[in-house]
Short mmCIF file of C-alpha atoms and ligand atoms in Angstrom, two decimals:
data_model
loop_
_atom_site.label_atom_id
_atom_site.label_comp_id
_atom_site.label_asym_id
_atom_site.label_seq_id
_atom_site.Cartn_x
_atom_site.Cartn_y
_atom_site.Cartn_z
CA UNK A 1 0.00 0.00 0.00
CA UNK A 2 1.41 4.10 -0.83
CA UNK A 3 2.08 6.01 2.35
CA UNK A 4 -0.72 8.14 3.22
CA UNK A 5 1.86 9.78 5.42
CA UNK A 6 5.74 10.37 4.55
CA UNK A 7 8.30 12.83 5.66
CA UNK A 8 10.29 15.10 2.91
CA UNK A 9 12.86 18.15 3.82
CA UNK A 10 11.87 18.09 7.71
CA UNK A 11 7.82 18.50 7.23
CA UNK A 12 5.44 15.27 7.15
CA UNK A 13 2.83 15.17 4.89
CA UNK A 14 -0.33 13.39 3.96
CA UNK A 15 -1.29 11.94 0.87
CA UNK A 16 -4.63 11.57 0.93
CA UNK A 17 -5.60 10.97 -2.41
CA UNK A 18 -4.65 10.40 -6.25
CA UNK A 19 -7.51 12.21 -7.20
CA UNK A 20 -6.71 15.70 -8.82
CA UNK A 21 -8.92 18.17 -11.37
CA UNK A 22 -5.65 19.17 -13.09
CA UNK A 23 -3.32 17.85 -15.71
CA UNK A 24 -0.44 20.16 -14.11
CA UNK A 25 2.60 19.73 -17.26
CA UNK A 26 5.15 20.05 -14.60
CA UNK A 27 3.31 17.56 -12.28
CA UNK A 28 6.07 15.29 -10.19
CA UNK A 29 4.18 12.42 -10.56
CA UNK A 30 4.26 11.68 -13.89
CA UNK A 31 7.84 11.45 -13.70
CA UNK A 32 8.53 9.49 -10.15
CA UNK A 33 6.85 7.37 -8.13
CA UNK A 34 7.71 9.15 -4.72
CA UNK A 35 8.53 11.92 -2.60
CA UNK A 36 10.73 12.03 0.25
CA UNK A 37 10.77 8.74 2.24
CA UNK A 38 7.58 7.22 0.35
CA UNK A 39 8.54 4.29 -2.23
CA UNK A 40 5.43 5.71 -3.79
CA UNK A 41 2.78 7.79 -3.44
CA UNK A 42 0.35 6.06 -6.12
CA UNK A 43 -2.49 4.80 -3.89
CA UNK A 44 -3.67 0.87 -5.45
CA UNK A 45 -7.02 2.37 -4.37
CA UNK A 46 -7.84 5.67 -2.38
CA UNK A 47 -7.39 5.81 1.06
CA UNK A 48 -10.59 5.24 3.32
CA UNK A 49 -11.14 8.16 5.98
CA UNK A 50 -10.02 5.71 8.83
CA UNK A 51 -7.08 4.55 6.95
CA UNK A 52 -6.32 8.22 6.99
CA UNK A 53 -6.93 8.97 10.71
CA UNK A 54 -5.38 5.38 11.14
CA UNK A 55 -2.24 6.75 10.16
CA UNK A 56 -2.27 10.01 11.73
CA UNK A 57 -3.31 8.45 14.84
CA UNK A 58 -0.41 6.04 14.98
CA UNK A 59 2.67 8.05 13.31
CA UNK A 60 5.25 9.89 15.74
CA UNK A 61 5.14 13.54 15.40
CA UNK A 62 8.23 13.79 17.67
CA UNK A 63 10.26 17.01 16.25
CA UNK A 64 7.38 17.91 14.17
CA UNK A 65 4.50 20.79 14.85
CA UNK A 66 3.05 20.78 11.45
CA UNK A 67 1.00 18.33 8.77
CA UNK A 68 0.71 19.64 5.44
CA UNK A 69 -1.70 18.15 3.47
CA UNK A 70 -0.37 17.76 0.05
CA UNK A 71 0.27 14.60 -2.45
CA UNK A 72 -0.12 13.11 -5.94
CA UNK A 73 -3.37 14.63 -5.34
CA UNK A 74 -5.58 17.32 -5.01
CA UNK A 75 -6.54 17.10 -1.36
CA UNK A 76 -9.95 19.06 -1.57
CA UNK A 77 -11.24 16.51 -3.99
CA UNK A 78 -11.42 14.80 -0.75
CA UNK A 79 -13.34 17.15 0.94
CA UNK A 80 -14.91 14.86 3.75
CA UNK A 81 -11.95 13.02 4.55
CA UNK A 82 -9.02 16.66 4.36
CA UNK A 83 -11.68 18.07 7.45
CA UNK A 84 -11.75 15.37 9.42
CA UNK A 85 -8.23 14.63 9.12
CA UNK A 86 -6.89 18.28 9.83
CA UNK A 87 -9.34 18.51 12.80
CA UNK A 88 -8.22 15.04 14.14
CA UNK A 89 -4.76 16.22 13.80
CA UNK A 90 -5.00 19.26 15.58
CA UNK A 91 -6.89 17.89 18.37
CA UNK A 92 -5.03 15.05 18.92
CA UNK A 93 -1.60 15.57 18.01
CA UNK A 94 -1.84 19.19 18.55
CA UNK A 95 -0.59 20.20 15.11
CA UNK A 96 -1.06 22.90 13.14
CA UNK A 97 -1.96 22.32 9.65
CA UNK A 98 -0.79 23.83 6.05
CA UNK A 99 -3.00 23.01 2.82
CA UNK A 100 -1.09 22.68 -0.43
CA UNK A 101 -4.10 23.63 -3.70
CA UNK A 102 -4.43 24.05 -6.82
CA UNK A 103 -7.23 26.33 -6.02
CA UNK A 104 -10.55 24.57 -7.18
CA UNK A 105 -11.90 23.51 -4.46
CA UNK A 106 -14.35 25.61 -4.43
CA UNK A 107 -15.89 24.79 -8.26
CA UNK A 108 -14.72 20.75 -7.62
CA UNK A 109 -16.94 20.52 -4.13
CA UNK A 110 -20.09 22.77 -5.80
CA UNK A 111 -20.02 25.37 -2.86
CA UNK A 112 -17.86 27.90 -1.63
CA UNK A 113 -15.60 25.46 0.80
CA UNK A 114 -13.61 28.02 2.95
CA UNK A 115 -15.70 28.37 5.51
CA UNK A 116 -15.17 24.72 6.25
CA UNK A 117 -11.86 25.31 5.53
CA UNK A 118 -11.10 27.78 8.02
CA UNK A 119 -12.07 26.55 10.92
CA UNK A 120 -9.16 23.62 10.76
CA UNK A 121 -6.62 24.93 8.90
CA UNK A 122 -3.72 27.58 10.06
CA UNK A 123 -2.44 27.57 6.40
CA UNK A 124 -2.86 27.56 2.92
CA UNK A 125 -0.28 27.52 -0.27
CA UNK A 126 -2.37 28.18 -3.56
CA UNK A 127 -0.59 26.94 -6.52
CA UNK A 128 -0.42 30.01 -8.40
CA UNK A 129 1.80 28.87 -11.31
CA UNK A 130 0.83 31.36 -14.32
CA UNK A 131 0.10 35.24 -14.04
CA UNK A 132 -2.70 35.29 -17.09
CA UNK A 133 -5.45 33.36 -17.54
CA UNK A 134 -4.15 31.83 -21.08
CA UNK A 135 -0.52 31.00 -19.66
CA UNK A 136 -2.76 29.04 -16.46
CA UNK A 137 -4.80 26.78 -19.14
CA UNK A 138 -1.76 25.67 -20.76
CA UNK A 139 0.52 25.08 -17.90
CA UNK A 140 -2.32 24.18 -15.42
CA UNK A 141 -4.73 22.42 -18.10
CA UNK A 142 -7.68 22.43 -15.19
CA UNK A 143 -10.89 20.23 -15.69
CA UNK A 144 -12.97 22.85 -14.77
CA UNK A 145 -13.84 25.56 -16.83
CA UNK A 146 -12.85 28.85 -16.20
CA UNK A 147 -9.98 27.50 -13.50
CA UNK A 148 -7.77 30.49 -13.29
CA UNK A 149 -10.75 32.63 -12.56
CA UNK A 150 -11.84 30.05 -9.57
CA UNK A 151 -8.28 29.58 -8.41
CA UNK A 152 -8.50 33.48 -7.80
CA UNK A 153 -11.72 33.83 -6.14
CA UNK A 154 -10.75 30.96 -3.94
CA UNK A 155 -7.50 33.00 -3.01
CA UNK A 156 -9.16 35.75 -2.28
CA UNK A 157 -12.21 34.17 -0.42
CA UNK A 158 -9.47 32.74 1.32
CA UNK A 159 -7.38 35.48 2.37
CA UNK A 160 -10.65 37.00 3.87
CA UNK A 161 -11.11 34.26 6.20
CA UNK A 162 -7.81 32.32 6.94
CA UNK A 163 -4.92 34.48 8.30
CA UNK A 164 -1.96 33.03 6.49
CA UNK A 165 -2.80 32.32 2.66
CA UNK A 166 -0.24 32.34 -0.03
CA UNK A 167 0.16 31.83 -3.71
CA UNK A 168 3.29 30.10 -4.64
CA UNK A 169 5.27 29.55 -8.33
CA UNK A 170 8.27 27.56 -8.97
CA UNK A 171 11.13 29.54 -10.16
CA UNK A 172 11.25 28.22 -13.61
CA UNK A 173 9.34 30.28 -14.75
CA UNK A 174 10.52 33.21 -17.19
CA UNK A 175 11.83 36.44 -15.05
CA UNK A 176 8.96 38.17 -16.96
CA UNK A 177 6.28 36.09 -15.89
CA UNK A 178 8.05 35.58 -12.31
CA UNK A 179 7.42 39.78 -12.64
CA UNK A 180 3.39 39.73 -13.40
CA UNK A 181 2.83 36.95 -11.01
CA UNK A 182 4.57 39.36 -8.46
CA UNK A 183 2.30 43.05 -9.67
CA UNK A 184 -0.46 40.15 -9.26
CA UNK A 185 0.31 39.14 -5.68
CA UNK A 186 0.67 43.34 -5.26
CA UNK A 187 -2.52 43.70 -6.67
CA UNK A 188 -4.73 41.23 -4.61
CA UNK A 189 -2.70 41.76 -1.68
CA UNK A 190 -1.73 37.76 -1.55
CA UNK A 191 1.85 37.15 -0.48
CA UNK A 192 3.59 35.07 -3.45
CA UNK A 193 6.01 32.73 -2.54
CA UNK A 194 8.36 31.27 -5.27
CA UNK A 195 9.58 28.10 -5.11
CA UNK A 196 12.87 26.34 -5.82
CA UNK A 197 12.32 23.73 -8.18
CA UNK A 198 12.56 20.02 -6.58
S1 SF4 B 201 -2.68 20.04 -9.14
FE1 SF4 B 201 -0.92 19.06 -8.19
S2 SF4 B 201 -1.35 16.84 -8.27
FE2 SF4 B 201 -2.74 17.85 -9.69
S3 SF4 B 201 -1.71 17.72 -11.67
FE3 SF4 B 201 -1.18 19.71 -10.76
S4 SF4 B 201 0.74 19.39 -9.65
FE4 SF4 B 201 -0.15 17.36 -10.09
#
């Protein structure tokens, strides 16, 4: 069976799912099997929510304040089990918890999720990866329609209700559009992050 839970650069993470609403071109896992101390991260089928807590429940968290949810996944198109999961962690293990998105959450789950959100999670990273709407489809290549636009609103909708929110690129990208993601994160008043690449 994948780890639902593995360790990479001094942060543990869980893995919740293999379901995703992107076709990212840059995505990890179509060119390794896993991250960190995981042989792999492909699940044979998708972790139940008790497998999930299962694991949470029984790993050490000695050295470590923080699970970030974030795997060969999108972890909001597991809605029901992401909650539970972040609010079992904080409870029981006392942890706070960091959400790594794509940013469709919102469109994928029919409603406006952060609200839900917000109430167990400290911390979210929204995978910003293109500053224009045309440059987003092509890298990004979302399910939904529209997905720049909702990766936006979600942002923003999140920066209204959770205190640390974040967009984040990887810095491969050209200095020019490494320059319009930055007058974006001016703009909307979102911190940007950029990435080294792994
Ligand atoms: S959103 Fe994440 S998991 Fe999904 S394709 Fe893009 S990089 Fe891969």
């Amino acid at each position: 069976m994948a780890d639902i839970l593995y360790t990479y650069k001094g942060s543990v993470y869980a893995n919740i799912t293999n379901k995703c609403n992107c076709r990212c071109t840059f995505c990890i896992r179509f060119v390794k099997d896993g991250v960190g101390d995981a042989d792999t991260l492909w699940h044979k089928t998708n972790p139940t929510k008790s497998e999930v807590l299962d694991a949470i429940r029984n790993f050490d968290f000695s050295g470590y304040d923080e699970l970030v949810f974030c795997g060969y996944g999108e972890p909001t198109c597991q809605l029901d089990i992401l909650l539970e999961a972040a609010a079992f962690a904080k409870k029981e293990k006392h942890l706070k918890i960091r959400l790594n998105t794509n940013g469709q959450g919102s469109v994928e789950n029919g409603r406006d999720i952060v609200p839900e959100l917000a109430k167990v999670i400290d911390s979210i990273s929204v995978s910003l990866n293109a500053p224009t709407k045309e440059d987003y489809e092509k890298v990004t290549r979302p399910l939904h329609s529209n997905g720049f636009e909702n990766m936006l609103e979600f942002t923003k909708r999140c920066r209204e209700e959770i205190k640390d929110v974040r967009w984040s690129i990887v810095d491969v990208l050209p200095q020019e559009e490494i320059d319009r993601c930055l007058a974006l994160s001016r703009e909307h008043d979102i911190p940007l992050r950029i990435r080294k690449k792994t």
